[in-house]
């Protein structure tokens, strides 16, 4: 659509250049062409607002193939968390989105079951916020996070959300809305962490899951 507007505006500019400035006797056609020509700066600004920018470049460090160690504090017994050390994670920019969103695929085991997760991470240039959504093989709902507006180039991304508890926090919380938060800490180009926090009603926020990513070097 923007390309069509730009071409139309360019044509208008060319016509105006050939015939000169419209006069009162030129009629409504010349007035329309002049209005289209004046819209060129607005269209260009709109295109700039939609394009990936420096906040997307912050996420470049997450691209690659990773060994992941996942520590889950909800699934353990006798106060001991479940730790998975066999997970492989592949992260890439989705080219067909214009490089606006990352795709993350995680495969391995969680406890004694096969585990898979698909995640999509991006930055909204309109809302000025990071957005993160995951779908996995053990959770019966999408986990969706929307951050607050940010500026600069952060190395720590704090992205809050909310989900309906299917009972992972216990039968008393089943069906209740639980605030949650993912914190992505980019420690270097070869290491980063994803921490997941829940805040059950009437309780303080607590860490429920941590994944440490170490880049696989060929």
mmCIF file of C-alpha atoms in Angstrom:
data_model
loop_
_atom_site.group_PDB
_atom_site.id
_atom_site.type_symbol
_atom_site.label_atom_id
_atom_site.label_comp_id
_atom_site.label_asym_id
_atom_site.label_seq_id
_atom_site.Cartn_x
_atom_site.Cartn_y
_atom_site.Cartn_z
ATOM 1 C CA UNK A 1 0.000 0.000 0.000
ATOM 2 C CA UNK A 2 2.798 2.419 0.938
ATOM 3 C CA UNK A 3 4.582 1.610 -2.325
ATOM 4 C CA UNK A 4 1.424 2.453 -4.263
ATOM 5 C CA UNK A 5 1.064 5.777 -2.402
ATOM 6 C CA UNK A 6 4.705 6.615 -3.045
ATOM 7 C CA UNK A 7 4.391 5.866 -6.785
ATOM 8 C CA UNK A 8 1.241 7.967 -7.039
ATOM 9 C CA UNK A 9 2.907 10.840 -5.207
ATOM 10 C CA UNK A 10 5.976 10.607 -7.420
ATOM 11 C CA UNK A 11 3.784 10.745 -10.516
ATOM 12 C CA UNK A 12 2.045 13.816 -9.148
ATOM 13 C CA UNK A 13 5.361 15.551 -8.531
ATOM 14 C CA UNK A 14 6.445 14.771 -12.090
ATOM 15 C CA UNK A 15 3.219 16.189 -13.538
ATOM 16 C CA UNK A 16 3.441 19.325 -11.421
ATOM 17 C CA UNK A 17 7.019 19.791 -12.559
ATOM 18 C CA UNK A 18 5.935 19.729 -16.207
ATOM 19 C CA UNK A 19 2.902 21.980 -15.981
ATOM 20 C CA UNK A 20 3.990 24.335 -13.223
ATOM 21 C CA UNK A 21 2.022 25.415 -10.150
ATOM 22 C CA UNK A 22 -1.751 25.000 -10.409
ATOM 23 C CA UNK A 23 -3.805 28.121 -10.991
ATOM 24 C CA UNK A 24 -7.402 28.783 -10.106
ATOM 25 C CA UNK A 25 -8.462 27.860 -13.645
ATOM 26 C CA UNK A 26 -6.673 24.482 -13.519
ATOM 27 C CA UNK A 27 -9.646 22.806 -11.929
ATOM 28 C CA UNK A 28 -9.944 20.050 -9.279
ATOM 29 C CA UNK A 29 -7.509 17.625 -10.965
ATOM 30 C CA UNK A 30 -4.463 19.828 -10.349
ATOM 31 C CA UNK A 31 -5.610 20.486 -6.799
ATOM 32 C CA UNK A 32 -5.782 16.725 -6.156
ATOM 33 C CA UNK A 33 -2.315 16.173 -7.618
ATOM 34 C CA UNK A 34 -0.901 18.907 -5.417
ATOM 35 C CA UNK A 35 -2.462 17.349 -2.329
ATOM 36 C CA UNK A 36 -1.004 13.923 -3.190
ATOM 37 C CA UNK A 37 2.439 15.449 -3.709
ATOM 38 C CA UNK A 38 2.283 17.130 -0.306
ATOM 39 C CA UNK A 39 1.563 13.719 1.296
ATOM 40 C CA UNK A 40 4.982 12.309 0.351
ATOM 41 C CA UNK A 41 6.736 13.263 3.648
ATOM 42 C CA UNK A 42 3.938 11.677 5.717
ATOM 43 C CA UNK A 43 4.070 8.446 3.693
ATOM 44 C CA UNK A 44 7.845 8.270 4.058
ATOM 45 C CA UNK A 45 7.605 8.745 7.831
ATOM 46 C CA UNK A 46 4.968 5.992 8.038
ATOM 47 C CA UNK A 47 7.283 3.615 6.175
ATOM 48 C CA UNK A 48 10.130 4.421 8.575
ATOM 49 C CA UNK A 49 7.871 3.711 11.575
ATOM 50 C CA UNK A 50 7.043 0.240 10.220
ATOM 51 C CA UNK A 51 10.606 -0.828 9.387
ATOM 52 C CA UNK A 52 12.747 -2.913 11.800
ATOM 53 C CA UNK A 53 15.182 -0.738 13.736
ATOM 54 C CA UNK A 54 17.770 -0.712 16.541
ATOM 55 C CA UNK A 55 15.486 -2.473 19.035
ATOM 56 C CA UNK A 56 15.316 -5.434 16.660
ATOM 57 C CA UNK A 57 19.115 -5.401 16.427
ATOM 58 C CA UNK A 58 19.238 -5.989 20.209
ATOM 59 C CA UNK A 59 17.740 -9.421 19.483
ATOM 60 C CA UNK A 60 20.424 -10.396 16.953
ATOM 61 C CA UNK A 61 22.465 -11.926 19.786
ATOM 62 C CA UNK A 62 19.724 -14.512 20.329
ATOM 63 C CA UNK A 63 19.991 -15.956 16.813
ATOM 64 C CA UNK A 64 21.710 -19.319 16.437
ATOM 65 C CA UNK A 65 21.717 -22.863 17.818
ATOM 66 C CA UNK A 66 21.905 -23.245 21.583
ATOM 67 C CA UNK A 67 22.316 -25.832 24.299
ATOM 68 C CA UNK A 68 19.747 -25.047 26.970
ATOM 69 C CA UNK A 69 19.639 -26.046 30.624
ATOM 70 C CA UNK A 70 16.130 -25.644 32.015
ATOM 71 C CA UNK A 71 15.409 -25.565 35.740
ATOM 72 C CA UNK A 72 11.727 -25.795 36.643
ATOM 73 C CA UNK A 73 10.787 -25.106 40.258
ATOM 74 C CA UNK A 74 7.128 -26.130 39.920
ATOM 75 C CA UNK A 75 7.526 -29.745 38.780
ATOM 76 C CA UNK A 76 10.014 -31.013 41.337
ATOM 77 C CA UNK A 77 9.385 -33.024 44.480
ATOM 78 C CA UNK A 78 10.607 -32.578 48.057
ATOM 79 C CA UNK A 79 11.686 -29.032 47.237
ATOM 80 C CA UNK A 80 14.002 -30.142 44.427
ATOM 81 C CA UNK A 81 13.473 -28.628 40.950
ATOM 82 C CA UNK A 82 13.370 -30.593 37.715
ATOM 83 C CA UNK A 83 16.515 -29.898 35.693
ATOM 84 C CA UNK A 84 16.719 -30.665 31.952
ATOM 85 C CA UNK A 85 20.149 -30.576 30.324
ATOM 86 C CA UNK A 86 19.405 -32.097 26.915
ATOM 87 C CA UNK A 87 17.471 -29.276 25.269
ATOM 88 C CA UNK A 88 18.460 -27.844 21.891
ATOM 89 C CA UNK A 89 17.144 -24.448 20.819
ATOM 90 C CA UNK A 90 17.200 -23.004 17.309
ATOM 91 C CA UNK A 91 16.462 -19.314 16.822
ATOM 92 C CA UNK A 92 16.131 -17.469 13.508
ATOM 93 C CA UNK A 93 14.668 -14.307 12.068
ATOM 94 C CA UNK A 94 11.483 -15.068 10.122
ATOM 95 C CA UNK A 95 12.423 -13.678 6.718
ATOM 96 C CA UNK A 96 8.850 -13.535 5.409
ATOM 97 C CA UNK A 97 7.936 -11.047 8.172
ATOM 98 C CA UNK A 98 10.590 -8.684 6.885
ATOM 99 C CA UNK A 99 12.888 -9.640 9.740
ATOM 100 C CA UNK A 100 10.481 -8.281 12.350
ATOM 101 C CA UNK A 101 10.045 -11.455 14.418
ATOM 102 C CA UNK A 102 12.273 -14.180 15.791
ATOM 103 C CA UNK A 103 11.195 -17.822 15.831
ATOM 104 C CA UNK A 104 12.450 -20.036 18.648
ATOM 105 C CA UNK A 105 12.094 -23.839 18.564
ATOM 106 C CA UNK A 106 13.032 -25.832 21.663
ATOM 107 C CA UNK A 107 13.213 -29.635 21.777
ATOM 108 C CA UNK A 108 14.301 -32.015 24.534
ATOM 109 C CA UNK A 109 12.816 -33.573 27.648
ATOM 110 C CA UNK A 110 11.248 -32.099 30.761
ATOM 111 C CA UNK A 111 11.402 -34.580 33.594
ATOM 112 C CA UNK A 112 10.505 -37.878 31.941
ATOM 113 C CA UNK A 113 8.421 -36.501 29.056
ATOM 114 C CA UNK A 114 9.241 -35.161 25.596
ATOM 115 C CA UNK A 115 9.168 -31.385 25.506
ATOM 116 C CA UNK A 116 8.648 -28.949 22.610
ATOM 117 C CA UNK A 117 8.191 -25.183 22.579
ATOM 118 C CA UNK A 118 7.587 -22.693 19.785
ATOM 119 C CA UNK A 119 8.138 -19.033 20.623
ATOM 120 C CA UNK A 120 7.835 -15.789 18.661
ATOM 121 C CA UNK A 121 9.661 -12.684 19.884
ATOM 122 C CA UNK A 122 9.605 -9.244 18.334
ATOM 123 C CA UNK A 123 9.491 -5.498 18.880
ATOM 124 C CA UNK A 124 6.436 -3.381 18.065
ATOM 125 C CA UNK A 125 7.608 -0.148 16.465
ATOM 126 C CA UNK A 126 4.120 1.282 17.029
ATOM 127 C CA UNK A 127 3.788 0.458 20.748
ATOM 128 C CA UNK A 128 7.577 0.707 21.346
ATOM 129 C CA UNK A 129 7.572 -2.554 23.293
ATOM 130 C CA UNK A 130 8.909 -6.120 23.127
ATOM 131 C CA UNK A 131 6.316 -8.859 22.638
ATOM 132 C CA UNK A 132 6.754 -12.580 23.355
ATOM 133 C CA UNK A 133 4.359 -15.479 22.803
ATOM 134 C CA UNK A 134 5.009 -19.194 23.367
ATOM 135 C CA UNK A 135 3.191 -22.453 22.658
ATOM 136 C CA UNK A 136 4.480 -25.684 24.192
ATOM 137 C CA UNK A 137 3.674 -29.356 24.590
ATOM 138 C CA UNK A 138 2.721 -29.233 28.278
ATOM 139 C CA UNK A 139 0.769 -25.961 28.638
ATOM 140 C CA UNK A 140 -2.838 -25.932 27.345
ATOM 141 C CA UNK A 141 -2.819 -22.210 26.492
ATOM 142 C CA UNK A 142 -0.669 -19.666 24.702
ATOM 143 C CA UNK A 143 1.608 -17.710 27.035
ATOM 144 C CA UNK A 144 1.532 -14.106 25.858
ATOM 145 C CA UNK A 145 3.666 -11.221 27.133
ATOM 146 C CA UNK A 146 3.572 -7.514 26.252
ATOM 147 C CA UNK A 147 6.254 -5.195 27.604
ATOM 148 C CA UNK A 148 6.153 -1.537 28.603
ATOM 149 C CA UNK A 149 7.466 1.094 26.147
ATOM 150 C CA UNK A 150 11.271 1.156 26.096
ATOM 151 C CA UNK A 151 14.024 3.405 24.786
ATOM 152 C CA UNK A 152 17.730 2.896 24.221
ATOM 153 C CA UNK A 153 19.221 -0.547 23.631
ATOM 154 C CA UNK A 154 18.484 -2.658 26.723
ATOM 155 C CA UNK A 155 20.415 -5.829 27.528
ATOM 156 C CA UNK A 156 17.686 -6.925 29.975
ATOM 157 C CA UNK A 157 14.135 -7.262 28.649
ATOM 158 C CA UNK A 158 11.344 -7.462 31.243
ATOM 159 C CA UNK A 159 8.094 -8.526 29.544
ATOM 160 C CA UNK A 160 4.955 -9.030 31.674
ATOM 161 C CA UNK A 161 1.843 -11.025 30.873
ATOM 162 C CA UNK A 162 -1.010 -13.009 32.419
ATOM 163 C CA UNK A 163 -2.339 -16.546 32.046
ATOM 164 C CA UNK A 164 -5.186 -18.680 33.342
ATOM 165 C CA UNK A 165 -3.738 -21.322 35.653
ATOM 166 C CA UNK A 166 -4.660 -24.876 34.596
ATOM 167 C CA UNK A 167 -3.601 -26.083 38.066
ATOM 168 C CA UNK A 168 0.200 -25.892 37.940
ATOM 169 C CA UNK A 169 0.227 -23.799 41.133
ATOM 170 C CA UNK A 170 -2.135 -26.206 42.871
ATOM 171 C CA UNK A 171 -5.879 -26.902 42.864
ATOM 172 C CA UNK A 172 -6.664 -23.665 44.742
ATOM 173 C CA UNK A 173 -5.443 -21.599 41.801
ATOM 174 C CA UNK A 174 -7.036 -23.539 38.953
ATOM 175 C CA UNK A 175 -8.929 -21.154 36.649
ATOM 176 C CA UNK A 176 -7.472 -18.032 38.267
ATOM 177 C CA UNK A 177 -5.665 -15.269 36.360
ATOM 178 C CA UNK A 178 -1.976 -15.308 37.304
ATOM 179 C CA UNK A 179 0.333 -12.371 36.528
ATOM 180 C CA UNK A 180 3.624 -13.535 35.033
ATOM 181 C CA UNK A 181 6.823 -11.994 33.710
ATOM 182 C CA UNK A 182 9.648 -13.180 31.458
ATOM 183 C CA UNK A 183 13.040 -11.550 31.945
ATOM 184 C CA UNK A 184 15.518 -12.023 29.083
ATOM 185 C CA UNK A 185 19.089 -11.200 30.071
ATOM 186 C CA UNK A 186 21.614 -10.998 27.233
ATOM 187 C CA UNK A 187 24.932 -11.686 28.972
ATOM 188 C CA UNK A 188 27.072 -11.957 25.830
ATOM 189 C CA UNK A 189 26.753 -13.062 22.212
ATOM 190 C CA UNK A 190 27.269 -16.656 23.422
ATOM 191 C CA UNK A 191 25.091 -16.741 26.542
ATOM 192 C CA UNK A 192 21.728 -15.475 27.736
ATOM 193 C CA UNK A 193 18.992 -16.478 30.201
ATOM 194 C CA UNK A 194 15.195 -16.553 30.221
ATOM 195 C CA UNK A 195 13.656 -16.297 33.705
ATOM 196 C CA UNK A 196 9.919 -16.827 34.220
ATOM 197 C CA UNK A 197 8.172 -15.409 37.284
ATOM 198 C CA UNK A 198 4.623 -15.960 38.586
ATOM 199 C CA UNK A 199 2.752 -13.823 41.122
ATOM 200 C CA UNK A 200 -0.030 -15.971 42.655
ATOM 201 C CA UNK A 201 -2.918 -14.020 44.262
ATOM 202 C CA UNK A 202 -1.913 -12.778 47.694
ATOM 203 C CA UNK A 203 1.726 -13.812 47.237
ATOM 204 C CA UNK A 204 4.987 -12.199 46.196
ATOM 205 C CA UNK A 205 6.442 -12.741 42.751
ATOM 206 C CA UNK A 206 8.552 -15.889 42.571
ATOM 207 C CA UNK A 207 10.861 -17.529 40.068
ATOM 208 C CA UNK A 208 9.279 -20.661 38.591
ATOM 209 C CA UNK A 209 11.506 -21.442 35.597
ATOM 210 C CA UNK A 210 15.015 -20.535 34.420
ATOM 211 C CA UNK A 211 16.646 -21.457 31.107
ATOM 212 C CA UNK A 212 20.352 -20.853 30.515
ATOM 213 C CA UNK A 213 21.353 -20.767 26.844
ATOM 214 C CA UNK A 214 24.931 -21.491 25.748
ATOM 215 C CA UNK A 215 25.761 -21.135 22.070
ATOM 216 C CA UNK A 216 26.743 -24.311 20.258
ATOM 217 C CA UNK A 217 30.062 -23.615 18.534
ATOM 218 C CA UNK A 218 30.730 -25.679 15.387
#
